[in-house]
PDB file of C-alpha atoms in Angstrom:
ATOM      1  CA  GLU A   1      16.441   9.134  -5.062  1.00  0.00           C
ATOM      2  CA  PRO A   2      14.463  10.379  -2.045  1.00  0.00           C
ATOM      3  CA  GLU A   3      12.698   7.735   0.033  1.00  0.00           C
ATOM      4  CA  VAL A   4      10.196   7.509   2.840  1.00  0.00           C
ATOM      5  CA  THR A   5      11.938   6.346   6.005  1.00  0.00           C
ATOM      6  CA  GLN A   6      10.413   4.775   9.109  1.00  0.00           C
ATOM      7  CA  THR A   7      11.645   4.129  12.624  1.00  0.00           C
ATOM      8  CA  PRO A   8      11.916   1.831  14.387  1.00  0.00           C
ATOM      9  CA  SER A   9      12.097  -1.100  12.000  1.00  0.00           C
ATOM     10  CA  HIS A  10      10.845  -3.415  14.747  1.00  0.00           C
ATOM     11  CA  GLN A  11       9.008  -2.723  17.994  1.00  0.00           C
ATOM     12  CA  VAL A  12       7.959  -5.165  20.682  1.00  0.00           C
ATOM     13  CA  THR A  13       5.570  -3.915  23.356  1.00  0.00           C
ATOM     14  CA  GLN A  14       3.332  -5.189  26.096  1.00  0.00           C
ATOM     15  CA  MET A  15      -0.431  -5.112  25.696  1.00  0.00           C
ATOM     16  CA  GLY A  16      -1.845  -1.855  27.029  1.00  0.00           C
ATOM     17  CA  GLN A  17       1.306   0.133  26.373  1.00  0.00           C
ATOM     18  CA  GLU A  18       1.482   3.166  24.117  1.00  0.00           C
ATOM     19  CA  VAL A  19       3.613   3.080  20.992  1.00  0.00           C
ATOM     20  CA  ILE A  20       4.645   5.808  18.600  1.00  0.00           C
ATOM     21  CA  LEU A  21       5.708   4.902  15.104  1.00  0.00           C
ATOM     22  CA  ARG A  22       7.689   7.493  13.224  1.00  0.00           C
ATOM     23  CA  CYS A  23       7.955   8.357   9.570  1.00  0.00           C
ATOM     24  CA  VAL A  24       9.896  10.893   7.559  1.00  0.00           C
ATOM     25  CA  PRO A  25       8.018  11.426   4.293  1.00  0.00           C
ATOM     26  CA  ILE A  26       9.668  12.596   1.080  1.00  0.00           C
ATOM     27  CA  SER A  27      10.410  16.273   1.575  1.00  0.00           C
ATOM     28  CA  ASN A  28       8.204  17.957  -1.042  1.00  0.00           C
ATOM     29  CA  HIS A  29       5.214  15.685  -0.469  1.00  0.00           C
ATOM     30  CA  LEU A  30       2.003  17.094   0.941  1.00  0.00           C
ATOM     31  CA  TYR A  31      -0.148  13.989   1.454  1.00  0.00           C
ATOM     32  CA  PHE A  32       0.653  11.456   4.145  1.00  0.00           C
ATOM     33  CA  TYR A  33      -0.794   8.070   4.922  1.00  0.00           C
ATOM     34  CA  TRP A  34      -0.605   5.168   7.327  1.00  0.00           C
ATOM     35  CA  TYR A  35      -1.439   1.611   6.342  1.00  0.00           C
ATOM     36  CA  ARG A  36      -1.156  -1.676   8.162  1.00  0.00           C
ATOM     37  CA  GLN A  37      -0.579  -5.201   6.950  1.00  0.00           C
ATOM     38  CA  ILE A  38      -1.300  -8.126   9.220  1.00  0.00           C
ATOM     39  CA  LEU A  39       1.042 -10.999   8.425  1.00  0.00           C
ATOM     40  CA  GLY A  40       0.116 -12.642   5.129  1.00  0.00           C
ATOM     41  CA  GLN A  41      -2.836 -10.359   4.516  1.00  0.00           C
ATOM     42  CA  LYS A  42      -3.623  -7.370   2.356  1.00  0.00           C
ATOM     43  CA  VAL A  43      -2.463  -3.826   2.937  1.00  0.00           C
ATOM     44  CA  GLU A  44      -5.233  -1.904   4.750  1.00  0.00           C
ATOM     45  CA  PHE A  45      -5.749   1.842   4.702  1.00  0.00           C
ATOM     46  CA  LEU A  46      -5.753   3.471   8.139  1.00  0.00           C
ATOM     47  CA  VAL A  47      -5.654   7.224   7.682  1.00  0.00           C
ATOM     48  CA  SER A  48      -4.684  10.038   5.363  1.00  0.00           C
ATOM     49  CA  PHE A  49      -3.393  13.445   6.437  1.00  0.00           C
ATOM     50  CA  TYR A  50      -3.301  16.645   4.439  1.00  0.00           C
ATOM     51  CA  ASN A  51      -2.996  20.303   5.310  1.00  0.00           C
ATOM     52  CA  ASN A  52      -2.307  19.457   8.956  1.00  0.00           C
ATOM     53  CA  GLU A  53      -5.455  17.484   9.505  1.00  0.00           C
ATOM     54  CA  ILE A  54      -6.926  14.055   8.975  1.00  0.00           C
ATOM     55  CA  SER A  55      -8.577  13.967   5.565  1.00  0.00           C
ATOM     56  CA  GLU A  56      -9.966  10.444   5.715  1.00  0.00           C
ATOM     57  CA  LYS A  57      -9.822   7.472   8.040  1.00  0.00           C
ATOM     58  CA  SER A  58     -10.977   3.880   7.989  1.00  0.00           C
ATOM     59  CA  GLU A  59     -13.087   2.037  10.531  1.00  0.00           C
ATOM     60  CA  ILE A  60      -9.858   0.483  11.856  1.00  0.00           C
ATOM     61  CA  PHE A  61      -8.633   3.921  12.922  1.00  0.00           C
ATOM     62  CA  ASP A  62     -10.571   4.201  16.167  1.00  0.00           C
ATOM     63  CA  ASP A  63     -10.000   6.390  19.221  1.00  0.00           C
ATOM     64  CA  GLN A  64      -6.898   4.390  20.157  1.00  0.00           C
ATOM     65  CA  PHE A  65      -5.092   5.779  17.130  1.00  0.00           C
ATOM     66  CA  SER A  66      -3.863   9.274  16.463  1.00  0.00           C
ATOM     67  CA  VAL A  67      -1.561  10.926  13.959  1.00  0.00           C
ATOM     68  CA  GLU A  68       0.546  14.005  14.187  1.00  0.00           C
ATOM     69  CA  ARG A  69       2.936  16.025  12.120  1.00  0.00           C
ATOM     70  CA  PRO A  70       4.872  17.663  14.957  1.00  0.00           C
ATOM     71  CA  ASP A  71       7.334  19.489  12.722  1.00  0.00           C
ATOM     72  CA  GLY A  72       8.081  19.965   9.052  1.00  0.00           C
ATOM     73  CA  SER A  73       9.574  16.542   8.534  1.00  0.00           C
ATOM     74  CA  ASN A  74       8.101  13.892  10.839  1.00  0.00           C
ATOM     75  CA  PHE A  75       4.741  12.143  10.659  1.00  0.00           C
ATOM     76  CA  THR A  76       3.800   9.904  13.575  1.00  0.00           C
ATOM     77  CA  LEU A  77       1.224   7.253  14.358  1.00  0.00           C
ATOM     78  CA  LYS A  78       0.376   6.733  18.011  1.00  0.00           C
ATOM     79  CA  ILE A  79      -1.468   3.758  19.395  1.00  0.00           C
ATOM     80  CA  ARG A  80      -2.598   4.669  22.904  1.00  0.00           C
ATOM     81  CA  SER A  81      -3.234   1.281  24.461  1.00  0.00           C
ATOM     82  CA  THR A  82      -2.033  -1.549  22.277  1.00  0.00           C
ATOM     83  CA  LYS A  83      -3.983  -4.773  21.841  1.00  0.00           C
ATOM     84  CA  LEU A  84      -2.743  -8.133  20.643  1.00  0.00           C
ATOM     85  CA  GLU A  85      -4.560  -7.618  17.349  1.00  0.00           C
ATOM     86  CA  ASP A  86      -2.551  -4.462  16.666  1.00  0.00           C
ATOM     87  CA  SER A  87       0.407  -6.695  15.841  1.00  0.00           C
ATOM     88  CA  ALA A  88       1.141  -5.983  12.199  1.00  0.00           C
ATOM     89  CA  MET A  89       3.464  -4.235   9.804  1.00  0.00           C
ATOM     90  CA  TYR A  90       2.722  -0.511   9.679  1.00  0.00           C
ATOM     91  CA  PHE A  91       3.586   1.388   6.538  1.00  0.00           C
ATOM     92  CA  CYS A  92       3.815   5.105   6.091  1.00  0.00           C
ATOM     93  CA  ALA A  93       3.343   6.550   2.604  1.00  0.00           C
ATOM     94  CA  SER A  94       3.527  10.014   1.100  1.00  0.00           C
ATOM     95  CA  GLY A  95       2.713  11.677  -2.182  1.00  0.00           C
ATOM     96  CA  THR A  96       2.574  14.987  -4.014  1.00  0.00           C
ATOM     97  CA  GLY A  97      -1.055  14.306  -4.898  1.00  0.00           C
ATOM     98  CA  GLN A  98      -3.837  12.165  -3.533  1.00  0.00           C
ATOM     99  CA  GLU A  99      -3.246   9.200  -5.795  1.00  0.00           C
ATOM    100  CA  THR A 100       0.382   8.205  -6.302  1.00  0.00           C
ATOM    101  CA  GLN A 101       1.860   7.087  -3.017  1.00  0.00           C
ATOM    102  CA  TYR A 102       5.375   6.065  -2.087  1.00  0.00           C
ATOM    103  CA  PHE A 103       5.730   3.635   0.768  1.00  0.00           C
ATOM    104  CA  GLY A 104       8.322   3.367   3.476  1.00  0.00           C
ATOM    105  CA  PRO A 105       9.936   0.075   4.532  1.00  0.00           C
ATOM    106  CA  GLY A 106       7.527  -0.407   7.429  1.00  0.00           C
ATOM    107  CA  THR A 107       7.664  -0.939  11.177  1.00  0.00           C
ATOM    108  CA  ARG A 108       6.930  -4.410  12.429  1.00  0.00           C
ATOM    109  CA  LEU A 109       4.939  -4.110  15.656  1.00  0.00           C
ATOM    110  CA  LEU A 110       4.554  -7.085  17.945  1.00  0.00           C
ATOM    111  CA  VAL A 111       2.204  -6.781  20.921  1.00  0.00           C
ATOM    112  CA  LEU A 112       2.696  -9.400  23.626  1.00  0.00           C
TER     113      LEU A 112
ATOM    114  CA  GLY B   1     -18.298  -0.969   0.682  1.00  0.00           C
ATOM    115  CA  GLU B   2     -15.433  -0.614  -1.739  1.00  0.00           C
ATOM    116  CA  ASN B   3     -13.645  -3.831  -2.583  1.00  0.00           C
ATOM    117  CA  VAL B   4     -10.868  -5.036  -4.864  1.00  0.00           C
ATOM    118  CA  GLU B   5     -10.683  -8.732  -5.760  1.00  0.00           C
ATOM    119  CA  GLN B   6      -7.380 -10.126  -7.006  1.00  0.00           C
ATOM    120  CA  HIS B   7      -6.586 -13.483  -8.682  1.00  0.00           C
ATOM    121  CA  PRO B   8      -4.734 -15.725  -8.521  1.00  0.00           C
ATOM    122  CA  SER B   9      -3.403 -15.728  -4.979  1.00  0.00           C
ATOM    123  CA  THR B  10      -0.341 -17.688  -6.090  1.00  0.00           C
ATOM    124  CA  LEU B  11       1.234 -17.913  -9.528  1.00  0.00           C
ATOM    125  CA  SER B  12       4.210 -20.012 -10.527  1.00  0.00           C
ATOM    126  CA  VAL B  13       5.804 -19.565 -13.954  1.00  0.00           C
ATOM    127  CA  GLN B  14       8.947 -20.671 -15.700  1.00  0.00           C
ATOM    128  CA  GLU B  15      11.582 -18.041 -16.367  1.00  0.00           C
ATOM    129  CA  GLY B  16      10.879 -16.406 -19.704  1.00  0.00           C
ATOM    130  CA  ASP B  17       7.156 -17.089 -19.604  1.00  0.00           C
ATOM    131  CA  SER B  18       4.489 -14.429 -19.134  1.00  0.00           C
ATOM    132  CA  ALA B  19       2.520 -13.814 -15.968  1.00  0.00           C
ATOM    133  CA  VAL B  20      -0.929 -12.268 -15.766  1.00  0.00           C
ATOM    134  CA  ILE B  21      -2.638 -11.048 -12.606  1.00  0.00           C
ATOM    135  CA  LYS B  22      -6.254  -9.928 -12.687  1.00  0.00           C
ATOM    136  CA  CYS B  23      -8.270  -7.597 -10.482  1.00  0.00           C
ATOM    137  CA  THR B  24     -11.821  -6.371 -10.304  1.00  0.00           C
ATOM    138  CA  TYR B  25     -13.106  -3.398  -8.382  1.00  0.00           C
ATOM    139  CA  SER B  26     -16.522  -2.541  -7.070  1.00  0.00           C
ATOM    140  CA  ASP B  27     -16.637   1.257  -6.955  1.00  0.00           C
ATOM    141  CA  SER B  28     -17.420   2.631 -10.408  1.00  0.00           C
ATOM    142  CA  ALA B  29     -16.081   6.007  -9.282  1.00  0.00           C
ATOM    143  CA  SER B  30     -12.537   4.592  -9.028  1.00  0.00           C
ATOM    144  CA  ASN B  31     -10.316   6.426 -11.458  1.00  0.00           C
ATOM    145  CA  TYR B  32      -6.722   5.466 -10.670  1.00  0.00           C
ATOM    146  CA  PHE B  33      -5.271   1.967 -10.482  1.00  0.00           C
ATOM    147  CA  PRO B  34      -1.709   1.456  -9.211  1.00  0.00           C
ATOM    148  CA  TRP B  35       0.193  -1.818  -9.025  1.00  0.00           C
ATOM    149  CA  TYR B  36       2.701  -2.457  -6.276  1.00  0.00           C
ATOM    150  CA  LYS B  37       5.484  -5.013  -5.926  1.00  0.00           C
ATOM    151  CA  GLN B  38       6.387  -6.083  -2.408  1.00  0.00           C
ATOM    152  CA  GLU B  39       9.589  -7.992  -1.762  1.00  0.00           C
ATOM    153  CA  LEU B  40      10.177  -9.840   1.465  1.00  0.00           C
ATOM    154  CA  GLY B  41      10.599  -7.499   4.402  1.00  0.00           C
ATOM    155  CA  LYS B  42      10.034  -4.351   2.364  1.00  0.00           C
ATOM    156  CA  GLY B  43       7.251  -1.891   1.726  1.00  0.00           C
ATOM    157  CA  PRO B  44       5.131  -1.941  -1.434  1.00  0.00           C
ATOM    158  CA  GLN B  45       6.860  -0.279  -4.358  1.00  0.00           C
ATOM    159  CA  LEU B  46       4.856   1.336  -7.144  1.00  0.00           C
ATOM    160  CA  ILE B  47       5.730  -0.341 -10.441  1.00  0.00           C
ATOM    161  CA  ILE B  48       3.080   0.948 -12.839  1.00  0.00           C
ATOM    162  CA  ASP B  49      -0.272   2.692 -12.757  1.00  0.00           C
ATOM    163  CA  ILE B  50      -3.149   3.480 -15.071  1.00  0.00           C
ATOM    164  CA  ARG B  51      -5.884   6.088 -15.074  1.00  0.00           C
ATOM    165  CA  SER B  52      -9.462   5.554 -16.058  1.00  0.00           C
ATOM    166  CA  ASN B  53      -9.185   7.520 -19.299  1.00  0.00           C
ATOM    167  CA  VAL B  54      -6.578   5.081 -20.630  1.00  0.00           C
ATOM    168  CA  GLY B  55      -7.141   1.480 -21.706  1.00  0.00           C
ATOM    169  CA  GLU B  56      -3.571   0.227 -21.707  1.00  0.00           C
ATOM    170  CA  LYS B  57      -0.131   1.323 -20.560  1.00  0.00           C
ATOM    171  CA  LYS B  58       3.233  -0.330 -21.065  1.00  0.00           C
ATOM    172  CA  ASP B  59       6.618   0.086 -19.421  1.00  0.00           C
ATOM    173  CA  GLN B  60       9.268  -2.278 -20.773  1.00  0.00           C
ATOM    174  CA  ARG B  61       8.246  -5.805 -19.700  1.00  0.00           C
ATOM    175  CA  ILE B  62       5.245  -4.651 -17.690  1.00  0.00           C
ATOM    176  CA  ALA B  63       1.842  -3.663 -19.055  1.00  0.00           C
ATOM    177  CA  VAL B  64      -1.501  -2.887 -17.504  1.00  0.00           C
ATOM    178  CA  THR B  65      -4.909  -3.017 -19.130  1.00  0.00           C
ATOM    179  CA  LEU B  66      -8.149  -1.515 -17.894  1.00  0.00           C
ATOM    180  CA  ASN B  67     -11.719  -2.341 -18.850  1.00  0.00           C
ATOM    181  CA  LYS B  68     -13.877   0.288 -17.153  1.00  0.00           C
ATOM    182  CA  THR B  69     -17.134  -1.214 -18.320  1.00  0.00           C
ATOM    183  CA  ALA B  70     -16.364  -4.564 -16.746  1.00  0.00           C
ATOM    184  CA  LYS B  71     -14.415  -2.983 -13.851  1.00  0.00           C
ATOM    185  CA  HIS B  72     -11.456  -5.224 -14.588  1.00  0.00           C
ATOM    186  CA  PHE B  73      -7.784  -4.395 -14.724  1.00  0.00           C
ATOM    187  CA  SER B  74      -4.792  -6.655 -15.260  1.00  0.00           C
ATOM    188  CA  LEU B  75      -1.037  -6.713 -14.903  1.00  0.00           C
ATOM    189  CA  HIS B  76       1.010  -8.471 -17.572  1.00  0.00           C
ATOM    190  CA  ILE B  77       4.681  -9.300 -17.082  1.00  0.00           C
ATOM    191  CA  THR B  78       6.490 -10.670 -20.113  1.00  0.00           C
ATOM    192  CA  GLU B  79       9.820 -12.513 -20.233  1.00  0.00           C
ATOM    193  CA  THR B  80       9.725 -13.110 -16.498  1.00  0.00           C
ATOM    194  CA  GLN B  81      12.975 -13.253 -14.561  1.00  0.00           C
ATOM    195  CA  PRO B  82      13.730 -14.719 -11.110  1.00  0.00           C
ATOM    196  CA  GLU B  83      13.971 -11.185  -9.694  1.00  0.00           C
ATOM    197  CA  ASP B  84      10.312 -10.665 -10.596  1.00  0.00           C
ATOM    198  CA  SER B  85       9.447 -13.095  -7.788  1.00  0.00           C
ATOM    199  CA  ALA B  86       7.533 -11.090  -5.177  1.00  0.00           C
ATOM    200  CA  VAL B  87       4.018 -10.333  -3.987  1.00  0.00           C
ATOM    201  CA  TYR B  88       2.086  -8.063  -6.340  1.00  0.00           C
ATOM    202  CA  PHE B  89      -0.844  -5.927  -5.175  1.00  0.00           C
ATOM    203  CA  CYS B  90      -3.381  -4.195  -7.329  1.00  0.00           C
ATOM    204  CA  ALA B  91      -5.193  -1.217  -5.884  1.00  0.00           C
ATOM    205  CA  ALA B  92      -7.985   1.180  -6.723  1.00  0.00           C
ATOM    206  CA  PHE B  93      -8.144   4.807  -5.735  1.00  0.00           C
ATOM    207  CA  THR B  94     -11.718   5.495  -4.868  1.00  0.00           C
ATOM    208  CA  GLY B  95     -11.575   9.251  -4.808  1.00  0.00           C
ATOM    209  CA  GLY B  96     -11.087  11.275  -1.685  1.00  0.00           C
ATOM    210  CA  PHE B  97      -7.948  10.020  -0.041  1.00  0.00           C
ATOM    211  CA  LYS B  98      -8.425   6.278   0.207  1.00  0.00           C
ATOM    212  CA  THR B  99      -6.708   3.517  -1.777  1.00  0.00           C
ATOM    213  CA  ILE B 100      -8.133  -0.010  -1.541  1.00  0.00           C
ATOM    214  CA  PHE B 101      -5.728  -2.891  -2.061  1.00  0.00           C
ATOM    215  CA  GLY B 102      -6.326  -6.350  -3.428  1.00  0.00           C
ATOM    216  CA  ALA B 103      -5.285  -9.375  -1.389  1.00  0.00           C
ATOM    217  CA  GLY B 104      -2.048  -9.864  -3.319  1.00  0.00           C
ATOM    218  CA  THR B 105      -0.566 -12.432  -5.705  1.00  0.00           C
ATOM    219  CA  ARG B 106       2.572 -14.292  -4.767  1.00  0.00           C
ATOM    220  CA  LEU B 107       4.546 -14.754  -7.984  1.00  0.00           C
ATOM    221  CA  PHE B 108       7.259 -17.400  -8.212  1.00  0.00           C
ATOM    222  CA  VAL B 109       9.514 -17.363 -11.242  1.00  0.00           C
ATOM    223  CA  LYS B 110      11.428 -20.611 -11.549  1.00  0.00           C
ATOM    224  CA  ALA B 111      14.858 -20.483 -13.124  1.00  0.00           C
TER     225      ALA B 111
END
């Protein structure tokens, strides 16, 4: 059964550094999403991406964040200058439609 | 803004008993309600969903009910097993591209 994959599984970075989190969505999916989950808290929507552009974003997704689909398979989340409060689990999700989403295993980001 | 409330935050049941998790949503335009199961160290996995034109849906030991008037929806797990132990999230799709999650319920099934 096809799955969403994410790399790396864990990332440790220094405050102020740039990080890129990578995702390979399920191959026939057209809708792509990033979520984050701070330890012990709820899953929070960051951004959705469709037809090669951002379709919706939350207030969390400020100018420090960007997303890209550089080729036909990868979907990336970049954080330009990480802050301590960016430490969280980041989940990528994809779907054939806007509603049903399939999540990847996540990348645990720790900002020191 | 849109919000999804979920109760209880923790639920402990004996193996074989039923478990019920309840959610309410604020946006009356919400029309799709998925439930996710998250095991330790993994991403949320879709286990069942319901659309606003349906009042109830069942899949083996799992059922969901939806009351659009009251903006309530619930997850029912019957004959619970230890492997059902996980964190369960309800969510509401508010139209557009955004899904709002509840805070989660940590379910413990005691053998």
